[in-house]
XYZ file of C-alpha atoms in Angstrom:
703
model
C 71.122 -28.391 11.497
C 71.163 -31.916 10.044
C 73.621 -33.183 7.016
C 71.593 -33.492 3.878
C 71.764 -37.136 3.154
C 69.779 -39.622 0.872
C 68.279 -40.744 3.929
C 66.822 -37.395 4.849
C 65.593 -36.510 1.583
C 63.189 -39.430 1.771
C 62.156 -38.488 4.978
C 61.324 -34.757 4.114
C 59.657 -36.339 0.453
C 56.227 -35.997 0.337
C 54.629 -38.290 -0.836
C 56.666 -40.945 0.282
C 59.087 -42.795 -1.964
C 62.031 -45.153 -1.969
C 64.353 -44.119 -4.531
C 65.291 -39.923 -5.015
C 64.622 -39.998 -8.502
C 60.809 -40.702 -7.310
C 60.558 -37.896 -5.154
C 58.104 -35.220 -6.528
C 57.873 -32.780 -3.483
C 60.450 -31.960 -0.913
C 60.432 -29.885 2.365
C 64.042 -28.641 3.625
C 62.564 -25.222 4.943
C 64.010 -23.900 8.310
C 66.937 -26.061 8.387
C 69.689 -23.373 8.432
C 71.299 -24.468 5.764
C 73.880 -22.436 4.085
C 75.244 -22.946 0.373
C 77.848 -25.427 1.387
C 75.401 -27.904 3.050
C 73.540 -28.554 -0.220
C 75.235 -31.563 -1.842
C 75.150 -30.903 -5.803
C 75.698 -34.629 -6.808
C 73.253 -35.882 -4.262
C 70.051 -33.377 -4.945
C 70.824 -33.813 -9.012
C 69.469 -37.238 -8.600
C 65.836 -35.737 -7.868
C 64.939 -35.932 -11.604
C 61.169 -35.976 -10.734
C 61.132 -33.181 -8.456
C 58.289 -31.006 -8.871
C 58.185 -28.717 -5.862
C 61.400 -27.584 -3.282
C 60.951 -25.457 -0.563
C 64.080 -24.075 0.517
C 62.647 -20.919 2.886
C 63.805 -19.939 6.166
C 67.833 -20.953 5.926
C 70.726 -19.115 5.485
C 71.352 -19.428 1.754
C 73.148 -16.651 0.272
C 73.273 -18.040 -3.593
C 71.137 -21.277 -5.293
C 73.810 -23.889 -5.875
C 75.673 -23.474 -9.282
C 75.111 -26.492 -11.924
C 72.222 -27.856 -10.280
C 69.705 -28.760 -12.841
C 66.282 -30.369 -12.007
C 64.302 -30.533 -15.178
C 60.813 -31.376 -13.426
C 61.039 -28.570 -11.075
C 58.409 -26.141 -11.622
C 57.672 -24.554 -7.827
C 60.912 -23.445 -5.528
C 60.688 -21.195 -2.314
C 63.695 -19.365 -1.544
C 62.055 -16.818 0.721
C 63.476 -15.522 4.147
C 67.245 -16.417 2.928
C 70.050 -13.927 2.590
C 70.317 -14.281 -0.772
C 71.826 -11.381 -2.785
C 72.124 -12.651 -6.244
C 70.482 -15.551 -7.711
C 71.822 -15.560 -11.313
C 72.831 -19.154 -10.615
C 68.926 -19.878 -11.208
C 69.525 -19.902 -15.057
C 69.670 -23.505 -14.903
C 65.648 -23.999 -13.682
C 64.521 -23.036 -17.191
C 61.354 -24.860 -16.111
C 60.360 -22.997 -12.920
C 56.897 -21.578 -13.089
C 56.410 -20.132 -9.371
C 59.752 -18.320 -7.743
C 59.115 -17.047 -4.310
C 62.238 -14.778 -3.280
C 60.365 -12.643 -0.143
C 62.528 -11.574 2.237
C 65.289 -11.413 -0.100
C 64.778 -8.959 -2.613
C 65.555 -5.303 -0.985
C 68.817 -6.351 0.258
C 69.958 -6.754 -3.786
C 68.304 -2.962 -4.580
C 69.667 -1.866 -1.265
C 73.235 -3.277 -2.725
C 72.895 -1.661 -5.872
C 71.904 1.483 -4.606
C 74.950 1.393 -2.187
C 77.151 0.775 -5.151
C 76.018 3.005 -7.755
C 73.722 5.625 -6.777
C 73.700 8.653 -4.129
C 71.074 11.165 -3.026
C 71.414 14.744 -5.021
C 72.758 17.299 -2.864
C 70.650 19.649 -2.592
C 67.367 17.545 -3.645
C 65.450 19.191 -5.815
C 62.152 17.308 -7.672
C 63.750 17.760 -11.384
C 67.067 15.820 -9.552
C 64.834 13.078 -7.419
C 62.858 12.454 -11.293
C 65.937 12.015 -13.060
C 67.958 9.686 -10.292
C 64.045 7.660 -10.307
C 64.387 7.203 -13.748
C 67.979 5.857 -13.833
C 67.687 3.598 -11.034
C 64.435 1.977 -11.826
C 65.729 1.450 -15.326
C 69.446 -0.003 -13.854
C 67.565 -2.229 -11.077
C 65.021 -3.546 -13.605
C 67.792 -5.277 -15.781
C 70.359 -5.916 -13.308
C 68.436 -7.019 -10.650
C 68.630 -10.838 -11.630
C 65.983 -13.314 -10.156
C 65.041 -16.391 -11.604
C 64.481 -18.082 -15.062
C 63.307 -16.386 -18.092
C 59.903 -17.904 -17.651
C 59.450 -14.899 -15.011
C 61.688 -12.335 -16.368
C 59.042 -9.969 -17.277
C 57.013 -9.994 -14.260
C 60.461 -9.610 -12.305
C 61.433 -6.573 -14.298
C 58.080 -4.828 -13.471
C 57.971 -6.200 -9.586
C 61.832 -4.456 -9.314
C 60.955 -1.691 -11.128
C 57.815 -1.184 -8.366
C 60.238 -1.645 -5.588
C 63.172 0.418 -7.008
C 60.587 3.282 -6.468
C 59.908 2.621 -3.036
C 63.212 2.324 -1.807
C 64.308 5.734 -3.332
C 60.879 7.196 -1.836
C 62.158 5.545 1.442
C 65.169 7.392 1.454
C 63.942 10.877 0.889
C 60.390 10.800 2.660
C 60.598 11.134 6.158
C 63.860 12.578 6.731
C 63.961 15.156 10.165
C 60.770 14.985 11.899
C 59.050 13.013 14.530
C 55.417 13.928 14.364
C 53.308 15.220 17.241
C 50.064 12.494 17.312
C 47.071 13.586 18.919
C 44.836 10.373 19.714
C 42.533 11.553 17.165
C 44.738 12.188 14.255
C 45.232 11.464 11.004
C 48.635 10.035 9.413
C 50.415 10.336 5.975
C 49.525 8.613 3.132
C 51.984 5.783 1.719
C 52.039 3.039 -0.462
C 55.751 1.792 0.388
C 56.178 -2.012 1.582
C 58.823 -3.914 2.361
C 59.642 -7.668 3.369
C 58.757 -8.673 6.705
C 61.756 -9.748 9.093
C 60.031 -12.861 10.918
C 57.585 -13.972 8.340
C 57.077 -17.577 6.242
C 55.035 -18.411 3.031
C 51.295 -17.784 3.165
C 50.258 -21.019 1.654
C 52.831 -23.039 3.669
C 52.337 -23.491 7.458
C 55.063 -26.267 8.967
C 53.886 -27.283 12.290
C 57.334 -27.397 13.738
C 58.757 -24.502 15.136
C 62.361 -23.984 14.229
C 65.099 -21.463 15.809
C 65.600 -19.112 12.521
C 63.246 -15.741 13.278
C 60.523 -16.349 10.708
C 57.531 -16.761 12.307
C 54.033 -18.119 10.853
C 51.076 -15.365 9.902
C 48.423 -14.683 11.823
C 45.085 -14.206 10.491
C 42.924 -12.717 13.370
C 40.533 -10.693 11.803
C 37.973 -9.186 13.859
C 34.709 -10.576 13.792
C 32.406 -7.763 12.534
C 32.600 -4.071 11.336
C 33.991 -1.480 13.454
C 31.477 1.296 14.429
C 34.231 3.468 15.301
C 35.633 6.667 12.954
C 38.792 5.918 10.958
C 40.819 7.720 12.970
C 39.950 6.146 16.011
C 38.937 3.140 18.157
C 38.385 1.979 21.641
C 38.946 -0.928 24.081
C 37.217 -1.547 27.087
C 39.418 -3.734 29.873
C 37.601 -6.196 31.468
C 37.457 -5.140 35.213
C 39.343 -7.587 37.753
C 38.155 -5.211 40.610
C 34.801 -3.416 41.329
C 36.842 -0.133 39.922
C 35.112 1.737 37.114
C 35.898 0.333 33.377
C 38.858 1.899 31.950
C 38.301 3.275 28.427
C 41.094 2.520 26.183
C 42.522 4.415 22.928
C 43.567 3.111 20.009
C 46.065 5.500 18.401
C 46.021 5.311 14.754
C 49.434 4.659 12.861
C 50.355 4.104 8.943
C 48.072 4.306 5.908
C 50.325 2.115 4.073
C 49.684 -1.392 3.478
C 52.841 -3.707 3.604
C 52.892 -7.153 3.605
C 51.706 -8.643 7.049
C 53.676 -8.881 9.861
C 53.991 -12.143 10.761
C 53.282 -13.564 14.552
C 55.838 -15.808 16.766
C 53.380 -18.977 16.246
C 50.545 -20.895 14.883
C 47.105 -19.456 15.409
C 45.352 -20.780 18.395
C 41.893 -22.328 18.270
C 38.920 -20.412 19.939
C 39.035 -21.542 23.601
C 35.532 -21.379 25.400
C 33.959 -18.227 27.007
C 32.975 -18.433 30.352
C 30.595 -15.776 31.559
C 32.071 -12.411 33.445
C 31.051 -13.767 36.954
C 32.515 -17.164 36.530
C 36.157 -16.039 35.029
C 36.013 -13.617 37.680
C 35.766 -15.778 40.294
C 38.041 -18.338 38.986
C 40.524 -16.128 38.806
C 40.215 -14.510 42.174
C 39.996 -18.200 43.608
C 43.304 -19.037 41.699
C 44.941 -15.726 42.482
C 44.136 -16.742 46.306
C 45.222 -20.283 46.451
C 48.671 -19.204 44.436
C 49.341 -16.480 47.026
C 48.711 -19.266 50.035
C 50.854 -21.837 48.138
C 53.708 -18.880 47.911
C 53.194 -18.165 51.335
C 53.741 -21.777 52.380
C 56.982 -22.070 50.119
C 58.329 -19.312 50.868
C 57.821 -19.989 54.853
C 59.820 -23.530 54.122
C 62.457 -21.632 52.373
C 63.170 -18.984 55.264
C 63.434 -21.692 57.248
C 65.848 -23.801 55.525
C 67.594 -20.894 54.225
C 71.495 -21.392 54.466
C 73.045 -18.549 52.525
C 71.606 -15.830 50.659
C 72.760 -13.340 47.810
C 71.225 -9.844 48.918
C 69.587 -7.731 46.098
C 67.163 -5.686 47.422
C 66.001 -6.628 51.239
C 63.767 -3.803 51.640
C 61.500 -4.272 48.242
C 58.091 -5.582 48.974
C 56.017 -7.694 46.312
C 53.678 -5.101 43.912
C 50.508 -5.459 42.760
C 49.452 -4.691 39.461
C 46.456 -3.304 37.933
C 45.950 -3.274 33.931
C 45.456 0.678 32.746
C 45.879 1.255 29.077
C 45.410 -0.926 25.943
C 46.722 0.780 22.873
C 46.896 -0.079 19.421
C 49.100 2.376 18.209
C 51.177 0.798 15.436
C 48.297 0.028 12.848
C 48.981 -0.112 9.433
C 46.703 2.083 7.290
C 44.947 3.419 10.618
C 43.505 -0.078 10.204
C 40.905 -1.115 13.194
C 41.175 -4.296 11.976
C 44.970 -4.803 12.137
C 45.806 -7.365 14.595
C 48.550 -8.778 12.641
C 51.502 -5.925 13.361
C 54.101 -7.340 15.541
C 55.286 -5.205 18.097
C 58.792 -5.563 19.228
C 60.792 -3.503 21.288
C 60.076 -1.190 24.367
C 62.147 1.017 26.706
C 61.331 3.579 29.223
C 63.058 6.801 28.948
C 65.743 7.497 31.598
C 65.615 9.559 33.779
C 67.297 13.297 33.847
C 70.658 13.511 35.439
C 69.270 16.609 37.251
C 66.508 16.143 39.619
C 64.315 18.970 38.139
C 61.640 17.110 36.134
C 61.318 13.599 36.681
C 58.400 12.789 34.319
C 60.876 10.750 31.961
C 60.159 7.880 33.709
C 56.315 7.287 32.419
C 57.584 8.092 28.797
C 58.058 4.488 26.997
C 58.998 4.020 23.471
C 57.925 1.289 21.648
C 58.578 -0.151 18.057
C 56.601 -1.971 15.219
C 56.054 -1.488 11.760
C 56.679 1.216 10.229
C 57.046 3.337 13.301
C 58.342 4.328 16.933
C 55.763 5.549 19.291
C 56.218 7.574 22.669
C 53.542 7.095 25.458
C 52.546 8.508 28.212
C 51.671 5.461 30.252
C 49.670 7.845 33.236
C 47.449 9.230 30.244
C 47.634 6.189 27.920
C 48.354 8.671 24.934
C 50.917 9.126 22.317
C 53.017 11.688 22.428
C 55.013 11.791 19.758
C 55.430 9.168 16.389
C 58.024 8.470 14.136
C 57.117 6.849 10.651
C 59.732 5.734 7.970
C 57.555 4.043 5.553
C 58.425 0.556 4.321
C 60.920 0.243 7.380
C 60.067 -2.137 10.272
C 61.164 -1.572 13.377
C 63.019 -4.440 15.401
C 64.905 -2.828 18.201
C 65.296 0.712 20.274
C 67.384 1.799 22.853
C 67.373 5.057 25.045
C 70.999 6.737 25.766
C 72.077 10.642 27.071
C 74.595 13.000 25.250
C 76.204 15.987 25.584
C 74.282 18.350 23.012
C 76.638 21.827 23.022
C 75.258 25.294 22.409
C 77.691 27.132 21.224
C 79.420 30.148 22.373
C 80.252 30.640 26.580
C 77.357 28.421 26.953
C 77.957 24.651 28.795
C 76.921 21.535 27.002
C 73.669 19.921 28.134
C 72.395 16.484 28.784
C 69.743 15.261 26.199
C 67.819 12.061 26.098
C 68.257 10.757 22.576
C 66.696 7.705 21.442
C 68.100 5.247 18.548
C 66.250 2.522 16.521
C 66.466 0.151 13.601
C 65.663 -2.734 12.083
C 64.617 -4.076 8.438
C 67.281 -1.809 6.429
C 69.794 -2.034 8.832
C 70.262 1.479 9.587
C 70.151 3.367 12.846
C 67.856 6.305 13.221
C 68.993 8.867 16.025
C 65.805 11.006 17.345
C 66.001 13.741 19.925
C 62.725 13.115 20.859
C 62.543 16.630 23.365
C 62.236 18.620 19.899
C 60.724 15.952 17.441
C 63.734 16.132 15.602
C 65.001 12.774 13.854
C 68.628 14.351 13.629
C 70.361 12.035 11.756
C 70.991 8.151 10.961
C 74.066 5.923 9.679
C 73.843 2.127 8.034
C 75.124 -0.141 10.893
C 74.765 -3.142 8.487
C 73.682 -4.224 4.875
C 71.397 -6.592 6.661
C 68.634 -6.410 9.020
C 69.195 -5.047 12.855
C 68.319 -7.029 15.407
C 69.205 -5.607 18.555
C 70.484 -2.520 20.075
C 72.596 -1.588 23.313
C 74.144 1.845 24.605
C 76.896 1.495 27.262
C 75.393 2.991 30.181
C 78.671 4.362 31.737
C 79.609 6.095 28.399
C 76.036 6.896 26.784
C 78.084 8.091 23.090
C 79.266 4.277 22.802
C 76.540 1.999 20.831
C 76.211 -1.657 20.113
C 74.495 -2.511 17.256
C 73.500 -6.444 16.648
C 72.768 -7.466 13.155
C 71.336 -10.382 10.699
C 75.131 -10.670 9.036
C 76.510 -12.559 11.990
C 78.112 -9.597 13.899
C 78.109 -7.236 16.739
C 79.597 -3.596 15.784
C 80.496 -1.036 18.671
C 80.030 2.716 17.757
C 81.015 5.920 18.917
C 78.127 8.330 18.138
C 79.389 11.709 20.239
C 77.188 14.136 20.795
C 75.486 16.612 18.811
C 75.780 20.415 18.409
C 72.650 23.136 18.561
C 72.386 22.298 14.678
C 72.423 18.536 15.399
C 75.902 17.799 13.627
C 77.037 14.791 14.654
C 80.288 12.245 13.701
C 79.958 8.377 14.057
C 82.822 6.361 14.357
C 83.109 2.344 14.190
C 85.414 1.113 16.846
C 85.065 -2.659 17.210
C 83.641 -6.032 15.113
C 82.821 -8.598 17.260
C 82.289 -12.136 14.990
C 79.129 -13.765 16.247
C 78.290 -17.281 14.711
C 74.826 -16.668 14.580
C 71.910 -14.120 15.032
C 72.642 -11.872 18.614
C 68.936 -11.677 20.157
C 69.968 -9.641 23.130
C 72.774 -7.951 24.287
C 73.886 -6.943 27.843
C 76.697 -5.121 29.522
C 77.622 -5.909 32.996
C 76.652 -3.301 35.123
C 79.849 -2.540 37.137
C 82.154 -2.867 34.118
C 80.186 -2.129 31.141
C 83.416 -1.338 29.053
C 84.813 -4.668 29.683
C 82.739 -7.331 28.654
C 79.880 -7.936 26.706
C 77.516 -10.796 26.875
C 75.215 -12.004 23.767
C 72.244 -14.378 23.914
C 72.405 -15.975 20.541
C 70.430 -18.644 18.387
C 73.321 -20.929 19.010
C 74.382 -20.177 22.765
C 75.676 -17.103 25.085
C 79.005 -15.861 24.395
C 80.831 -13.162 25.939
C 83.611 -11.139 24.261
C 86.054 -8.765 25.860
C 85.187 -5.103 24.666
C 88.120 -3.015 26.161
C 89.406 -0.592 24.027
C 93.353 0.190 23.742
C 96.306 0.387 21.463
C 97.175 -3.787 21.895
C 93.573 -4.404 21.407
C 92.212 -5.337 17.795
C 89.138 -4.260 16.420
C 87.705 -7.584 15.177
C 87.379 -9.845 18.226
C 86.341 -13.183 18.338
C 84.232 -14.856 21.666
C 86.207 -14.751 24.740
C 84.050 -17.657 26.004
C 80.935 -19.204 26.109
C 78.605 -20.000 28.959
C 76.766 -23.273 28.840
C 73.759 -24.333 30.679
C 72.755 -27.711 32.694
C 70.011 -28.149 30.161
C 72.429 -28.905 27.354
C 72.874 -32.276 28.511
C 69.487 -33.177 27.903
C 69.717 -32.348 24.197
C 68.847 -34.876 21.427
C 68.333 -34.556 17.275
C 64.768 -33.301 18.535
C 65.740 -30.760 21.254
C 68.192 -27.993 20.860
C 68.327 -25.802 23.961
C 70.902 -23.611 22.918
C 69.148 -20.721 21.934
C 69.240 -18.177 24.245
C 65.864 -15.591 23.736
C 66.424 -13.637 27.028
C 68.963 -12.295 28.707
C 69.162 -9.314 31.179
C 71.418 -8.597 34.631
C 68.991 -8.729 37.783
C 71.397 -6.964 39.790
C 74.938 -6.156 39.469
C 75.982 -9.884 39.733
C 72.931 -12.000 39.143
C 71.896 -12.620 35.254
C 68.433 -14.410 34.154
C 68.752 -16.062 30.746
C 65.752 -18.038 29.546
C 66.645 -21.049 26.831
C 64.102 -21.622 24.546
C 62.164 -24.782 24.782
C 62.971 -24.853 28.579
C 60.321 -24.433 30.744
C 62.492 -22.533 33.646
C 64.796 -19.210 33.372
C 68.226 -19.571 34.829
C 69.293 -17.196 37.451
C 73.277 -17.355 37.378
C 76.700 -15.354 39.290
C 78.252 -13.594 36.648
C 81.356 -13.082 38.688
C 81.691 -16.712 40.040
C 81.027 -17.836 36.109
C 83.804 -15.445 34.570
C 86.830 -16.627 36.850
C 86.470 -20.168 35.503
C 89.287 -20.984 32.843
C 87.673 -21.783 29.546
C 88.123 -24.851 27.849
C 90.902 -24.260 25.519
C 88.992 -26.022 22.466
C 85.523 -24.835 22.816
C 85.839 -21.918 25.245
C 83.491 -23.046 27.269
C 82.348 -22.446 31.155
C 79.786 -24.038 32.931
C 77.204 -20.993 34.535
C 77.342 -21.201 38.394
C 73.328 -21.487 38.474
C 71.677 -20.099 41.752
C 68.104 -20.699 40.769
C 65.881 -21.921 38.322
C 61.824 -19.739 38.249
C 59.836 -21.630 37.258
C 58.099 -20.437 33.828
C 55.217 -21.702 30.773
C 55.882 -24.775 28.842
C 55.841 -23.283 24.991
C 57.326 -23.809 21.707
C 57.022 -20.065 20.668
C 60.861 -18.408 20.819
C 61.568 -15.020 21.378
C 59.540 -14.050 24.121
C 61.746 -11.633 25.927
C 62.178 -11.315 29.556
C 63.324 -8.143 31.617
C 64.310 -7.051 35.149
C 63.940 -4.089 37.507
C 66.943 -4.157 39.719
C 65.778 -1.246 41.986
C 62.873 -3.660 43.154
C 64.405 -6.808 42.565
C 61.837 -7.954 39.768
C 62.220 -10.640 37.079
C 59.363 -10.275 34.686
C 58.435 -12.594 31.281
C 55.047 -12.896 29.086
C 54.213 -15.949 27.698
C 52.179 -17.169 24.501
C 49.137 -16.484 26.292
C 48.891 -12.747 26.991
C 49.987 -13.284 30.483
C 52.844 -11.787 32.191
C 54.780 -13.717 35.196
C 56.300 -11.775 37.702
C 59.011 -12.955 40.367
C 59.790 -10.714 43.203
C 63.097 -11.810 44.509
C 64.527 -9.549 47.317
C 67.001 -12.784 48.301
C 68.155 -15.606 46.664
C 69.186 -19.139 48.128
C 72.490 -19.915 47.091
C 71.824 -23.860 47.037
C 68.037 -23.433 45.750
C 69.376 -24.898 42.710
C 70.437 -28.468 43.659
C 67.018 -28.474 45.703
C 65.645 -29.606 42.093
C 62.670 -27.228 43.019
C 62.115 -24.362 40.747
C 60.804 -20.731 42.447
C 57.330 -20.313 41.785
C 56.058 -16.728 40.126
C 55.370 -14.281 42.841
C 52.136 -13.657 40.680
C 51.217 -14.488 37.073
C 49.140 -11.162 35.667
C 46.394 -12.542 33.693
C 45.567 -11.005 30.006
C 43.336 -8.427 30.580
C 40.998 -9.145 27.862
C 40.174 -6.361 26.253
C 36.864 -6.034 24.487
C 36.781 -3.787 21.064
C 33.907 -2.394 20.334
C 31.707 -4.298 17.791
C 34.140 -7.219 17.707
C 33.946 -8.648 21.195
C 36.656 -9.790 23.496
C 40.623 -10.037 22.065
C 42.112 -13.328 23.409
C 45.443 -13.155 24.852
C 48.569 -12.994 22.677
C 52.139 -13.792 22.730
C 53.932 -11.285 24.691
C 56.876 -10.402 22.609
C 58.388 -7.709 24.989
C 58.331 -6.318 28.043
C 59.638 -3.164 30.471
C 59.424 -1.695 33.415
C 60.565 1.962 34.818
C 63.185 2.030 37.781
C 60.666 2.224 39.980
C 57.885 -0.198 38.850
C 55.100 2.306 38.627
C 54.267 1.110 35.442
C 54.924 -2.093 33.229
C 54.451 -2.086 29.398
C 54.128 -5.491 27.529
C 53.985 -5.228 23.622
C 52.358 -8.192 21.975
C 51.794 -9.921 18.205
C 48.713 -8.544 18.018
C 49.372 -4.892 17.461
C 48.486 -3.854 21.146
C 50.669 -1.936 23.815
C 49.203 -2.828 27.521
C 50.077 -0.989 30.257
C 49.752 -1.894 33.868
C 50.011 0.632 36.807
C 51.091 0.032 40.493
C 48.757 0.127 43.122
C 49.536 1.190 46.255
C 48.694 -0.496 49.520
C 46.177 0.988 51.775
């Protein structure tokens, strides 16, 4: 974050001016500004300022007593504003943008003054709606009197939508056919990572507000409203697969933004040219890797064993699904998909089918997909919600009487509203929910050794630890808050050391990688500050134009080796957890240096939040890029001194974007890959894109 000075204001002005009093347009967006960062005395000199953009910052309110007499346009979207009555002094503002803040205030009003009736009846809901809408329309303050009528009208609509979202749906997960229809809903909600539609800044900052993507299809689709089809461009001589599009919601929320600017169209090549080029490139890459691997093996001094008995795998694209579409729209290539995870295998050896069932989230829905069939088996929708994260666990379900409790797989999901939904997919039941934060939830993670312990990371810069307990046959459950971890910025990923998940927690954040002590005990406080910050060599190259502190990828490759990715750096670090944590942190900064073992060559991109993942059982690490490619790394052993050679390890294989062809629309070019997941045996690899597509690759067995 840069300090607001007279020099900075003159640099940010458009057109350029020599004095503050001459500035007419000022862009201070995406600078991570808080209220205390805005100097009222200095800003009050902007007497000619007509347009001010403060979007994408961290403001909870507008500065009091700041008078800008010429101001006509003010953009405060995508901040953390809960009360903007301080805008009363801006009496001449004609256009005010508050996207991304409004629901926080309405939710707060609901929590402080209202609750759902018990039991819920139509008559009670009608009375409650009338009172809630009326109260919201006059108590929720947004902007000057010049827009007060519009504000009351808009707040009234959103208050109705918020109340509807609390009462529908509450208990059911729908089993969806690939040609089925969905329930209608008109609920909308500000998107998590969006930016004002009319302003596209060429600089990509570290706040999670992405630029809108407008990639309409080339022509009208000929498919039915409930189903569309993709064809995958064949990469071998096998028959072409038919790919289904499973319909999603029928409401129309604001367009979910993408992770970057829209790319210009690339020249199309014929199938033969493209296939030959890809085959030649793959052959050369394998030859190069073979030579490089042989040189490394000859020079190897020390190795860290991971899984020496594993072999590289070959993955073939199998399915592409559009199962999170808004309004069942065949034209929806804007809904972003954020998280995916395979259902864990059951404890008993009776049913091994869980490894092919993957959960995905994006928009207002969660889908459970059978990777082999390419079908959505179950679907859960919350109108107006936008899901950002999910996690699987196994808890005990009591059956009453003398019957023994049984293990059941539970899925937790959360997003925009700060509410964790608990789902039992096998019985098609969303059996409960609890509020984890007043802000949006960014990440969820269960303790893999103690499945009832859940960590939730949120946009109020906190990670909370919960005990969600088990459930009984009637789905009664109890949630208890155990810990509060104070984080400096938004947590993006949470990792628990495989061998001691109850002792420490690693969290990748916008300002670095931090470690916390999470041990429970009588002598430990419920609120914790960080135990240490793990730093990386790339930090030495930071300057005013390059900030590498955002860690937007984190996962354990085995019990000790961690893979992490620093935004803007074109390599992925592999480092030792055990050798890093034994260091004594700096007394002031609490920093320790990561003991780096190797670097993996990755792509050069300015698109953040492209998550990596690992498959420890098969010694694999994968990460998608902003062109739809999947970079795979098979690491059965690791040279301890490889980092000091200065030569990053090349990928084992880069899976090209399969270029699906949509009937009537032509090829769909490669999007950004937001998230990836693999089952424990690496039979399937699933990737989620920012163009509303789930891509499934399947492992091909060697002949």
